């Protein structure tokens, strides 16, 4: 065995036993997937993944999404060994209250975690949004000799992700768009919690993805050379997303539990860990052993810093050649709104009658040109949601610099893709459907709220006034249901001017999603004073009762109060 192979095996086994020991100590968790995918992970992270542990938010890093979040110890082990700010003590606190290593990865909590992945299907689906954001920004900003946006989204996904319906919606769009920088490494181990996947899952996954327009391969997921060759071939497919089916053994190395469903969602047990360590030639003690050579093999700091420094030099040259574009790019990545954008907000004449969905469309006609990082769409209800703006094309394969997204009849996929766009950065996504169909995308909405990401939902046809459509299209419980989601702000503006204020607040808000519930029916624009307008805005930004009392008392001085 040559030195490289020995280093690989050492690093892979380090990951396997960090996972096994952490799950055993917590007496809860999923050791099987980390043990099975360790070879794929080491190959990807040492030979292909472009990242800088010293700067987890470097804009041009590759994105790594662990869609099967239950296998979180795989990611935590990789982050620790690669040099991220995640210590061995953090690893030992796996699944403990207040730790940086909860049972499923949390993007707003742990450095290096790109996305919160708990519900299956969400990671692979949001990864489509990551890849779409990369391709959109590249189309907008890249120039000859200046590929300042140039990175790949890698995903580890399992059988559960493939079974969840949202993955069908999003992956079909990925193929339609030709997202060549999206590479999914599929943990094809044939096991789920109830037992063999044959109990309920016998489809040809590769044929399904080829039908979507993906490039597919099948490999031995424990053969580092085959893994590396497959990733290189996937990278060469620049006009198709790629699926690499990695045949693995869940719980690899365990004499009695490898390849069984018992290793999916429970600890190996002290005796089985001992036997597994013997089988793989690993010291029985101490637990949480990290050989120095394993860390050295995986550590990405020096190479990552070199890659980032080269990119920074490229960006500096770009700024000299294209100063306006560079300023726009840096503002978008930083999440900064252009100066004076609020002057593009329309004002509506008191007494005029306008449905708030139509008022929203007029607001968008003003602010989309003023805020270039806004990218909007609809789940096949463009004319009803009023989410398009005249003069802007839709993104499509080969023409990806448009400002509109046709999601098709895919509400849940739309929600997940918008999450990926927001997580990627440089994009403020908004998307429309009927309020009653918010049910279809609730899982993605809840995740946006947990991850504290700026996503805007345009929910029209907000009332039972849709009588002729029948009960299926009449939202009754939906406002209450949405308002029950922590950190989701839900606005139901009373008229056109409040609709403009709602959009203003949604664009200013950086720490969570916003939902607008808008009417199909015409509503009169009400006569309001400064205090009433400010009161709406104050509630929108979470003002306390004392704040609102002060606003009502000060009247014309309210703008000063809000700024304070």
Coordinates of C-alpha atoms in Angstrom, one line a residue:
X1 CA 0.0 0.0 0.0
X2 CA 1.5 3.3 -1.0
X3 CA 1.7 6.4 1.2
X4 CA -1.3 8.2 -0.3
X5 CA -3.5 5.1 0.1
X6 CA -2.3 4.7 3.7
X7 CA -3.1 8.3 4.4
X8 CA -6.5 8.0 2.9
X9 CA -7.3 4.8 4.9
X10 CA -6.1 6.5 8.1
X11 CA -8.2 9.6 7.5
X12 CA -11.3 7.5 6.6
X13 CA -11.0 5.3 9.7
X14 CA -10.5 8.4 11.8
X15 CA -13.9 9.7 10.6
X16 CA -15.5 6.3 11.1
X17 CA -14.4 6.0 14.7
X18 CA -15.0 9.7 15.6
X19 CA -18.6 9.1 14.4
X20 CA -18.9 5.7 16.2
X21 CA -17.5 7.1 19.5
X22 CA -19.5 10.3 19.4
X23 CA -22.8 8.4 18.8
X24 CA -21.9 5.9 21.5
X25 CA -21.1 8.7 24.1
X26 CA -24.4 10.5 23.3
X27 CA -26.2 7.1 23.3
X28 CA -28.1 8.4 20.3
X29 CA -27.4 9.1 16.6
X30 CA -26.7 7.6 13.2
X31 CA -23.2 6.1 12.9
X32 CA -23.9 4.0 9.7
X33 CA -23.8 6.7 7.0
X34 CA -20.5 8.3 8.2
X35 CA -18.9 4.9 8.4
X36 CA -20.1 4.0 4.9
X37 CA -19.4 7.3 3.1
X38 CA -16.0 8.0 4.8
X39 CA -14.0 7.0 1.7
X40 CA -16.1 9.2 -0.6
X41 CA -15.7 12.1 1.9
X42 CA -12.0 11.9 2.2
X43 CA -11.5 11.7 -1.6
X44 CA -13.7 14.7 -2.2
X45 CA -12.3 16.8 0.6
X46 CA -8.6 16.1 -0.1
X47 CA -8.6 16.1 -3.9
X48 CA -11.4 18.3 -5.1
X49 CA -13.2 20.5 -2.6
X50 CA -12.1 24.2 -2.8
X51 CA -12.6 25.8 0.6
X52 CA -10.7 27.7 3.2
X53 CA -11.4 26.7 6.9
X54 CA -9.9 30.0 8.0
X55 CA -12.7 31.8 6.2
X56 CA -15.9 29.7 6.0
X57 CA -17.7 32.5 4.2
X58 CA -15.2 33.0 1.3
X59 CA -17.6 33.8 -1.6
X60 CA -15.9 31.6 -4.2
X61 CA -15.6 28.4 -2.1
X62 CA -17.2 25.2 -3.3
X63 CA -20.4 24.4 -1.3
X64 CA -20.7 21.0 0.4
X65 CA -24.2 20.0 1.4
X66 CA -24.8 17.0 3.6
X67 CA -28.4 16.3 2.6
X68 CA -28.8 13.3 5.0
X69 CA -28.4 15.5 8.0
X70 CA -28.8 12.6 10.4
X71 CA -25.3 11.6 9.4
X72 CA -24.0 14.8 10.9
X73 CA -21.0 13.2 12.5
X74 CA -19.5 12.8 9.1
X75 CA -19.6 16.5 8.5
X76 CA -18.5 17.4 12.0
X77 CA -15.5 15.1 11.7
X78 CA -14.6 16.6 8.3
X79 CA -14.8 20.1 9.7
X80 CA -12.7 19.3 12.7
X81 CA -10.0 17.4 10.8
X82 CA -9.9 20.1 8.0
X83 CA -9.1 22.9 10.3
X84 CA -12.5 24.7 10.9
X85 CA -13.2 26.2 14.3
X86 CA -14.7 23.0 15.7
X87 CA -12.7 21.4 18.4
X88 CA -12.4 17.8 19.6
X89 CA -14.3 18.9 22.7
X90 CA -17.1 20.1 20.4
X91 CA -17.1 16.6 18.8
X92 CA -17.4 15.0 22.3
X93 CA -20.5 17.2 23.0
X94 CA -22.3 15.7 20.1
X95 CA -26.1 15.9 20.5
X96 CA -25.8 17.8 23.7
X97 CA -27.9 20.9 24.6
X98 CA -26.1 24.1 23.6
X99 CA -23.3 22.5 21.7
X100 CA -22.0 23.3 18.2
X101 CA -22.6 19.7 17.2
X102 CA -26.4 19.1 17.4
X103 CA -27.9 15.9 16.0
X104 CA -28.6 17.6 12.7
X105 CA -26.3 20.3 11.3
X106 CA -27.4 23.9 11.7
X107 CA -26.1 26.5 9.3
X108 CA -26.7 29.5 11.6
X109 CA -24.8 27.8 14.4
X110 CA -21.7 25.8 13.3
X111 CA -18.9 27.3 11.2
X112 CA -18.5 25.4 7.9
X113 CA -22.1 24.1 7.8
X114 CA -23.7 25.5 4.6
X115 CA -27.2 24.5 5.3
X116 CA -29.5 23.2 8.0
X117 CA -30.3 19.6 7.0
X118 CA -32.8 17.8 9.1
X119 CA -35.9 17.0 6.9
X120 CA -34.8 14.6 4.2
X121 CA -35.0 15.9 0.6
X122 CA -34.4 19.5 1.6
X123 CA -30.6 19.4 1.2
X124 CA -30.4 18.0 -2.3
X125 CA -33.3 20.3 -3.3
X126 CA -31.8 23.5 -1.9
X127 CA -28.5 22.5 -3.5
X128 CA -30.2 23.2 -6.8
X129 CA -30.7 26.8 -5.6
X130 CA -27.0 27.0 -4.6
X131 CA -26.0 25.9 -8.1
X132 CA -28.6 28.2 -9.7
X133 CA -27.3 31.2 -7.8
X134 CA -23.7 30.4 -8.8
X135 CA -24.7 30.1 -12.4
X136 CA -26.8 33.3 -12.3
X137 CA -24.1 35.4 -10.6
X138 CA -21.5 34.0 -13.1
X139 CA -23.7 35.0 -16.0
X140 CA -24.1 38.5 -14.6
X141 CA -20.6 39.3 -13.4
X142 CA -18.0 37.1 -15.1
X143 CA -16.0 38.6 -18.0
X144 CA -13.3 37.2 -20.2
X145 CA -10.2 36.4 -18.1
X146 CA -12.2 37.2 -14.9
X147 CA -14.2 34.2 -13.7
X148 CA -14.8 35.7 -10.3
X149 CA -17.8 33.4 -9.7
X150 CA -16.5 29.9 -10.4
X151 CA -17.3 27.1 -7.9
X152 CA -19.1 23.8 -7.6
X153 CA -21.9 22.5 -5.3
X154 CA -21.3 19.0 -4.0
X155 CA -24.0 17.0 -2.3
X156 CA -24.1 13.8 -0.2
X157 CA -27.6 12.4 -0.6
X158 CA -29.1 9.1 0.5
X159 CA -32.1 6.9 -0.3
X160 CA -34.3 9.0 2.0
X161 CA -33.5 12.1 -0.1
X162 CA -34.4 10.2 -3.3
X163 CA -37.7 9.1 -1.9
X164 CA -38.9 12.5 -0.7
X165 CA -41.1 14.2 -3.3
X166 CA -39.4 17.6 -3.1
X167 CA -36.2 16.1 -4.6
X168 CA -38.1 15.1 -7.7
X169 CA -39.4 18.7 -8.2
X170 CA -36.0 20.4 -7.7
X171 CA -33.8 17.9 -9.5
X172 CA -36.1 18.0 -12.6
X173 CA -35.5 21.8 -12.7
X174 CA -31.7 21.3 -12.3
X175 CA -31.7 19.1 -15.4
X176 CA -33.9 21.5 -17.3
X177 CA -31.5 24.4 -16.5
X178 CA -28.4 22.4 -17.2
X179 CA -26.7 23.1 -13.9
X180 CA -23.3 21.7 -14.8
X181 CA -21.7 22.6 -11.5
X182 CA -24.0 20.5 -9.3
X183 CA -22.6 17.1 -8.4
X184 CA -24.6 14.7 -6.2
X185 CA -22.8 11.8 -4.6
X186 CA -25.5 9.3 -3.9
X187 CA -25.0 7.0 -0.9
X188 CA -26.5 3.9 -2.5
X189 CA -26.4 1.5 0.5
X190 CA -29.9 0.0 0.1
X191 CA -30.8 0.5 3.8
X192 CA -33.3 2.7 5.6
X193 CA -34.7 2.7 9.1
X194 CA -37.3 0.1 8.5
X195 CA -34.9 -2.3 6.8
X196 CA -34.0 -2.9 3.2
X197 CA -35.0 -0.1 0.7
X198 CA -36.7 -2.9 -1.3
X199 CA -39.5 -2.7 1.2
X200 CA -40.7 0.5 -0.6
X201 CA -38.1 1.7 -3.1
X202 CA -37.3 -0.2 -6.2
X203 CA -37.1 2.4 -8.9
X204 CA -34.1 2.8 -11.1
X205 CA -32.6 6.0 -9.6
X206 CA -30.0 6.5 -12.4
X207 CA -32.7 6.1 -15.1
X208 CA -34.8 8.7 -13.3
X209 CA -32.0 11.2 -13.2
X210 CA -31.1 10.6 -16.8
X211 CA -34.7 11.3 -17.7
X212 CA -34.3 14.7 -15.9
X213 CA -31.3 15.4 -18.1
X214 CA -28.5 14.5 -15.7
X215 CA -25.2 12.7 -16.3
X216 CA -25.0 9.6 -14.2
X217 CA -22.4 7.1 -13.1
X218 CA -22.2 4.1 -10.8
X219 CA -19.1 3.2 -8.8
X220 CA -17.7 1.3 -5.8
X221 CA -18.0 3.9 -3.0
X222 CA -15.1 2.3 -1.1
X223 CA -12.6 2.5 -4.1
X224 CA -10.8 5.9 -3.8
X225 CA -9.4 5.7 -7.4
X226 CA -12.9 5.0 -8.8
X227 CA -14.4 7.9 -6.7
X228 CA -11.8 10.3 -7.9
X229 CA -12.2 9.3 -11.6
X230 CA -16.0 9.7 -11.3
X231 CA -15.7 13.2 -9.8
X232 CA -13.4 14.2 -12.6
X233 CA -15.8 13.0 -15.2
X234 CA -18.7 14.8 -13.5
X235 CA -16.7 18.0 -13.5
X236 CA -16.1 17.6 -17.2
X237 CA -19.9 17.6 -17.8
X238 CA -20.3 21.3 -17.9
X239 CA -23.8 21.4 -19.3
X240 CA -25.5 18.7 -17.1
X241 CA -25.7 18.2 -13.4
X242 CA -24.2 14.9 -12.3
X243 CA -25.3 12.0 -10.1
X244 CA -22.7 9.5 -8.9
X245 CA -24.2 6.4 -7.4
X246 CA -21.7 5.3 -4.8
X247 CA -22.3 1.7 -3.8
X248 CA -21.4 1.6 -0.1
X249 CA -21.9 -0.6 2.9
X250 CA -23.7 1.2 5.7
X251 CA -21.7 0.8 9.0
X252 CA -18.6 -0.2 7.0
X253 CA -16.2 -2.3 9.1
X254 CA -18.7 -3.5 11.8
X255 CA -18.5 -7.3 11.9
X256 CA -22.1 -7.8 13.0
X257 CA -24.0 -4.7 12.0
X258 CA -22.5 -3.5 8.6
X259 CA -25.1 -3.6 5.9
X260 CA -28.0 -3.8 8.3
X261 CA -30.7 -1.3 9.3
X262 CA -29.7 -1.5 13.0
X263 CA -26.6 0.6 12.3
X264 CA -28.8 3.3 10.7
X265 CA -30.2 5.0 13.7
X266 CA -28.7 3.7 16.9
X267 CA -25.2 3.3 18.5
X268 CA -23.1 0.3 17.6
X269 CA -22.7 -0.6 21.3
X270 CA -19.5 -0.8 23.3
X271 CA -18.7 -4.4 22.4
X272 CA -19.4 -3.9 18.7
X273 CA -17.2 -0.8 18.6
X274 CA -14.4 -2.8 20.1
X275 CA -14.9 -5.6 17.5
X276 CA -15.0 -3.0 14.6
X277 CA -11.8 -1.4 15.8
X278 CA -10.2 -4.8 15.8
X279 CA -11.5 -5.5 12.3
X280 CA -10.1 -2.3 10.9
X281 CA -6.8 -2.4 12.9
X282 CA -7.7 0.6 15.1
X283 CA -6.6 1.0 18.7
X284 CA -9.3 0.1 21.2
X285 CA -8.3 3.1 23.4
X286 CA -8.5 5.9 23.6
X287 CA -11.9 6.8 22.2
X288 CA -12.0 9.9 20.0
X289 CA -8.5 9.1 18.7
X290 CA -7.3 11.6 16.1
X291 CA -3.8 10.6 14.7
X292 CA -1.8 13.6 13.7
X293 CA -1.3 12.2 10.2
X294 CA -5.1 12.1 9.6
X295 CA -5.4 15.7 10.5
X296 CA -2.5 16.6 8.3
X297 CA -4.0 14.7 5.3
X298 CA -7.3 16.5 5.6
X299 CA -6.3 19.9 6.8
X300 CA -7.4 22.4 4.1
X301 CA -6.0 25.7 5.6
X302 CA -2.8 26.1 3.5
X303 CA -4.4 25.1 0.1
X304 CA -7.6 27.0 0.9
X305 CA -5.8 30.2 1.8
X306 CA -3.7 29.9 -1.4
X307 CA -6.9 29.5 -3.5
X308 CA -8.6 32.4 -1.8
X309 CA -5.5 34.6 -2.2
X310 CA -5.4 33.8 -5.9
X311 CA -9.1 34.7 -6.1
X312 CA -8.6 37.9 -4.2
X313 CA -5.9 38.9 -6.7
X314 CA -8.3 38.1 -9.6
X315 CA -11.0 40.2 -7.9
X316 CA -8.6 43.1 -7.6
X317 CA -7.8 43.0 -11.3
X318 CA -11.5 42.7 -12.0
X319 CA -12.2 45.8 -9.9
X320 CA -9.7 47.8 -12.0
X321 CA -11.1 46.6 -15.3
X322 CA -14.8 46.7 -14.3
X323 CA -15.2 49.0 -11.3
X324 CA -19.0 49.4 -11.5
X325 CA -19.6 45.7 -11.8
X326 CA -17.1 44.9 -9.0
X327 CA -18.9 47.3 -6.7
X328 CA -22.2 45.8 -7.5
X329 CA -20.8 42.3 -7.0
X330 CA -19.3 43.1 -3.6
X331 CA -22.5 44.8 -2.4
X332 CA -24.6 41.9 -3.5
X333 CA -22.3 39.4 -1.7
X334 CA -22.3 41.5 1.4
X335 CA -26.1 41.8 1.3
X336 CA -26.1 45.5 0.9
X337 CA -29.0 47.3 -0.8
X338 CA -28.1 50.0 -3.3
X339 CA -28.2 53.6 -2.0
X340 CA -31.5 55.3 -2.6
X341 CA -33.4 52.2 -3.6
X342 CA -36.4 53.2 -1.5
X343 CA -37.1 56.1 -3.8
X344 CA -38.3 53.5 -6.3
X345 CA -41.2 52.5 -4.1
X346 CA -44.4 53.9 -5.5
X347 CA -47.0 55.8 -3.6
X348 CA -50.7 55.2 -4.3
X349 CA -53.4 57.9 -4.3
X350 CA -55.8 57.9 -1.4
X351 CA -59.2 56.6 -2.5
X352 CA -57.9 54.7 -5.6
X353 CA -58.9 51.0 -5.7
X354 CA -56.3 48.3 -6.3
X355 CA -55.9 44.7 -5.3
X356 CA -52.8 44.3 -3.1
X357 CA -51.5 41.7 -5.5
X358 CA -51.6 44.3 -8.3
X359 CA -50.0 46.9 -5.9
X360 CA -47.3 44.4 -5.2
X361 CA -46.7 44.0 -9.0
X362 CA -46.3 47.8 -9.2
X363 CA -43.9 47.9 -6.3
X364 CA -41.8 45.2 -8.0
X365 CA -41.8 47.2 -11.2
X366 CA -40.1 49.9 -9.2
X367 CA -37.7 48.1 -7.0
X368 CA -36.5 45.2 -9.2
X369 CA -34.6 47.6 -11.5
X370 CA -33.3 49.4 -8.4
X371 CA -32.2 46.3 -6.5
X372 CA -30.2 44.2 -9.0
X373 CA -29.7 41.2 -6.7
X374 CA -33.5 40.5 -6.6
X375 CA -34.4 37.3 -8.5
X376 CA -38.1 36.4 -8.6
X377 CA -40.4 33.8 -9.9
X378 CA -43.7 31.9 -9.6
X379 CA -44.9 28.3 -9.4
X380 CA -46.8 28.7 -12.7
X381 CA -49.0 31.5 -11.6
X382 CA -47.1 34.5 -12.9
X383 CA -50.2 36.4 -14.2
X384 CA -52.0 35.8 -11.0
X385 CA -49.2 36.5 -8.6
X386 CA -48.0 39.6 -10.5
X387 CA -44.4 38.6 -9.8
X388 CA -42.9 39.4 -13.2
X389 CA -41.5 42.8 -14.3
X390 CA -41.7 43.9 -17.9
X391 CA -38.5 44.1 -19.8
X392 CA -36.7 41.3 -17.9
X393 CA -36.2 37.8 -19.4
X394 CA -36.5 34.5 -17.6
X395 CA -33.5 32.4 -16.8
X396 CA -33.2 29.3 -19.0
X397 CA -30.5 26.9 -20.1
X398 CA -27.7 28.8 -21.8
X399 CA -29.3 32.2 -21.0
X400 CA -29.0 32.5 -17.3
X401 CA -28.7 36.2 -16.7
X402 CA -32.4 36.9 -16.7
X403 CA -34.3 38.2 -13.6
X404 CA -37.3 35.8 -13.6
X405 CA -37.7 32.2 -12.7
X406 CA -40.4 29.9 -14.1
X407 CA -40.6 27.2 -11.4
X408 CA -43.4 25.3 -13.0
X409 CA -46.0 23.6 -10.8
X410 CA -43.5 22.9 -8.1
X411 CA -44.3 24.9 -4.9
X412 CA -42.2 22.8 -2.6
X413 CA -39.3 22.7 -5.0
X414 CA -39.5 26.5 -5.4
X415 CA -39.3 27.0 -1.6
X416 CA -36.3 24.8 -1.3
X417 CA -34.5 26.3 -4.3
X418 CA -35.1 29.8 -2.9
X419 CA -33.5 28.7 0.4
X420 CA -30.4 27.6 -1.6
X421 CA -30.2 30.9 -3.4
X422 CA -30.4 32.8 -0.2
X423 CA -27.9 30.6 1.5
X424 CA -25.5 30.9 -1.4
X425 CA -25.5 34.7 -1.1
X426 CA -25.6 37.5 -3.6
X427 CA -29.3 36.8 -4.3
X428 CA -32.5 38.0 -2.7
X429 CA -35.1 35.4 -3.9
X430 CA -38.8 35.9 -4.0
X431 CA -41.5 33.6 -5.3
X432 CA -45.2 33.5 -5.7
X433 CA -48.2 31.1 -5.5
X434 CA -51.7 31.2 -4.0
X435 CA -51.9 31.5 -0.2
X436 CA -53.7 28.2 -0.1
X437 CA -50.8 26.4 -1.7
X438 CA -48.3 27.6 1.0
X439 CA -49.1 24.2 2.5
X440 CA -47.1 22.6 -0.2
X441 CA -44.0 24.5 0.6
X442 CA -44.3 24.7 4.4
X443 CA -41.3 22.5 5.0
X444 CA -39.0 24.9 3.1
X445 CA -40.6 27.9 4.7
X446 CA -40.0 26.6 8.2
X447 CA -36.3 25.9 7.3
X448 CA -35.8 29.4 6.0
X449 CA -37.1 30.7 9.3
X450 CA -34.8 28.4 11.3
X451 CA -31.8 29.3 9.1
X452 CA -32.6 33.0 9.4
X453 CA -32.4 33.6 5.6
X454 CA -33.9 36.4 3.6
X455 CA -36.6 34.9 1.4
X456 CA -39.8 36.6 0.3
X457 CA -43.0 34.7 -0.3
X458 CA -45.7 36.4 -2.4
X459 CA -49.0 34.6 -1.5
X460 CA -51.9 36.0 -3.4
X461 CA -55.6 35.2 -3.5
X462 CA -55.7 35.5 0.3
X463 CA -59.3 35.1 1.2
X464 CA -62.5 33.0 1.0
X465 CA -63.7 35.6 -1.4
X466 CA -62.5 33.1 -4.0
X467 CA -66.0 31.5 -3.8
X468 CA -66.3 30.4 -7.3
X469 CA -63.1 28.4 -7.1
X470 CA -64.5 26.2 -4.4
X471 CA -63.1 25.1 -1.0
X472 CA -59.8 23.8 -2.3
X473 CA -58.7 27.4 -3.3
X474 CA -60.2 29.2 -0.2
X475 CA -57.5 29.8 2.4
X476 CA -59.1 29.6 5.9
X477 CA -56.4 28.4 8.4
X478 CA -53.4 29.4 6.4
X479 CA -52.7 32.8 7.9
X480 CA -52.8 31.4 11.4
X481 CA -50.7 28.5 10.4
X482 CA -48.0 30.6 8.9
X483 CA -48.0 33.0 11.8
X484 CA -47.3 30.1 14.1
X485 CA -43.9 29.6 12.5
X486 CA -41.3 31.3 14.7
X487 CA -39.2 33.9 12.9
X488 CA -41.5 34.1 9.8
X489 CA -42.9 37.5 9.5
X490 CA -46.4 37.5 7.9
X491 CA -47.9 40.7 6.5
X492 CA -51.5 41.1 5.2
X493 CA -51.5 44.7 4.1
X494 CA -54.8 46.6 4.2
X495 CA -54.2 48.6 1.0
X496 CA -51.7 49.4 -1.7
X497 CA -49.5 51.8 0.4
X498 CA -49.2 49.2 3.1
X499 CA -48.1 46.7 0.5
X500 CA -45.3 49.0 -0.5
X501 CA -44.2 49.3 3.1
X502 CA -44.4 45.5 3.5
X503 CA -42.0 45.1 0.6
X504 CA -39.7 47.8 2.1
X505 CA -39.5 45.9 5.3
X506 CA -39.0 42.6 3.6
X507 CA -36.0 43.9 1.7
X508 CA -34.5 45.5 4.8
X509 CA -34.9 42.4 6.9
X510 CA -31.7 40.2 6.8
X511 CA -32.4 37.7 9.5
X512 CA -35.4 35.7 8.3
X513 CA -38.1 35.2 5.7
X514 CA -41.2 37.3 5.0
X515 CA -44.6 36.3 3.7
X516 CA -47.0 38.7 2.0
X517 CA -50.7 37.7 1.9
X518 CA -52.2 39.7 -0.9
X519 CA -55.8 40.1 -2.3
X520 CA -57.3 39.4 -5.6
X521 CA -60.1 41.8 -4.8
X522 CA -59.7 45.6 -5.2
X523 CA -59.2 47.5 -2.0
X524 CA -59.4 51.3 -1.5
X525 CA -56.2 53.1 -0.6
X526 CA -56.8 54.4 2.9
X527 CA -56.0 57.9 4.2
X528 CA -53.2 57.4 6.8
X529 CA -51.0 59.7 8.8
X530 CA -47.4 59.4 9.5
X531 CA -47.9 57.7 12.8
X532 CA -50.2 55.0 11.3
X533 CA -47.7 54.3 8.5
X534 CA -44.9 54.1 11.0
X535 CA -46.9 51.9 13.3
X536 CA -47.3 49.3 10.4
X537 CA -43.6 49.5 9.8
X538 CA -42.8 49.2 13.5
X539 CA -44.8 46.1 13.9
X540 CA -43.1 44.8 10.8
X541 CA -39.7 45.1 12.4
X542 CA -40.8 43.6 15.7
X543 CA -41.4 46.7 17.8
X544 CA -42.5 46.2 21.4
X545 CA -45.7 47.6 22.9
X546 CA -43.7 50.5 24.4
X547 CA -42.2 51.3 21.0
X548 CA -45.6 51.5 19.4
X549 CA -47.1 53.6 22.1
X550 CA -44.2 56.0 21.6
X551 CA -44.8 56.1 17.9
X552 CA -48.5 56.9 18.3
X553 CA -47.6 59.6 20.8
X554 CA -44.9 61.3 18.7
X555 CA -46.7 61.4 15.4
X556 CA -44.5 63.4 13.0
X557 CA -41.4 62.6 15.0
X558 CA -41.9 58.9 14.3
X559 CA -39.2 58.6 11.7
X560 CA -36.6 59.7 14.2
X561 CA -38.0 57.1 16.7
X562 CA -37.8 54.3 14.1
X563 CA -34.2 55.3 13.1
X564 CA -33.2 55.1 16.7

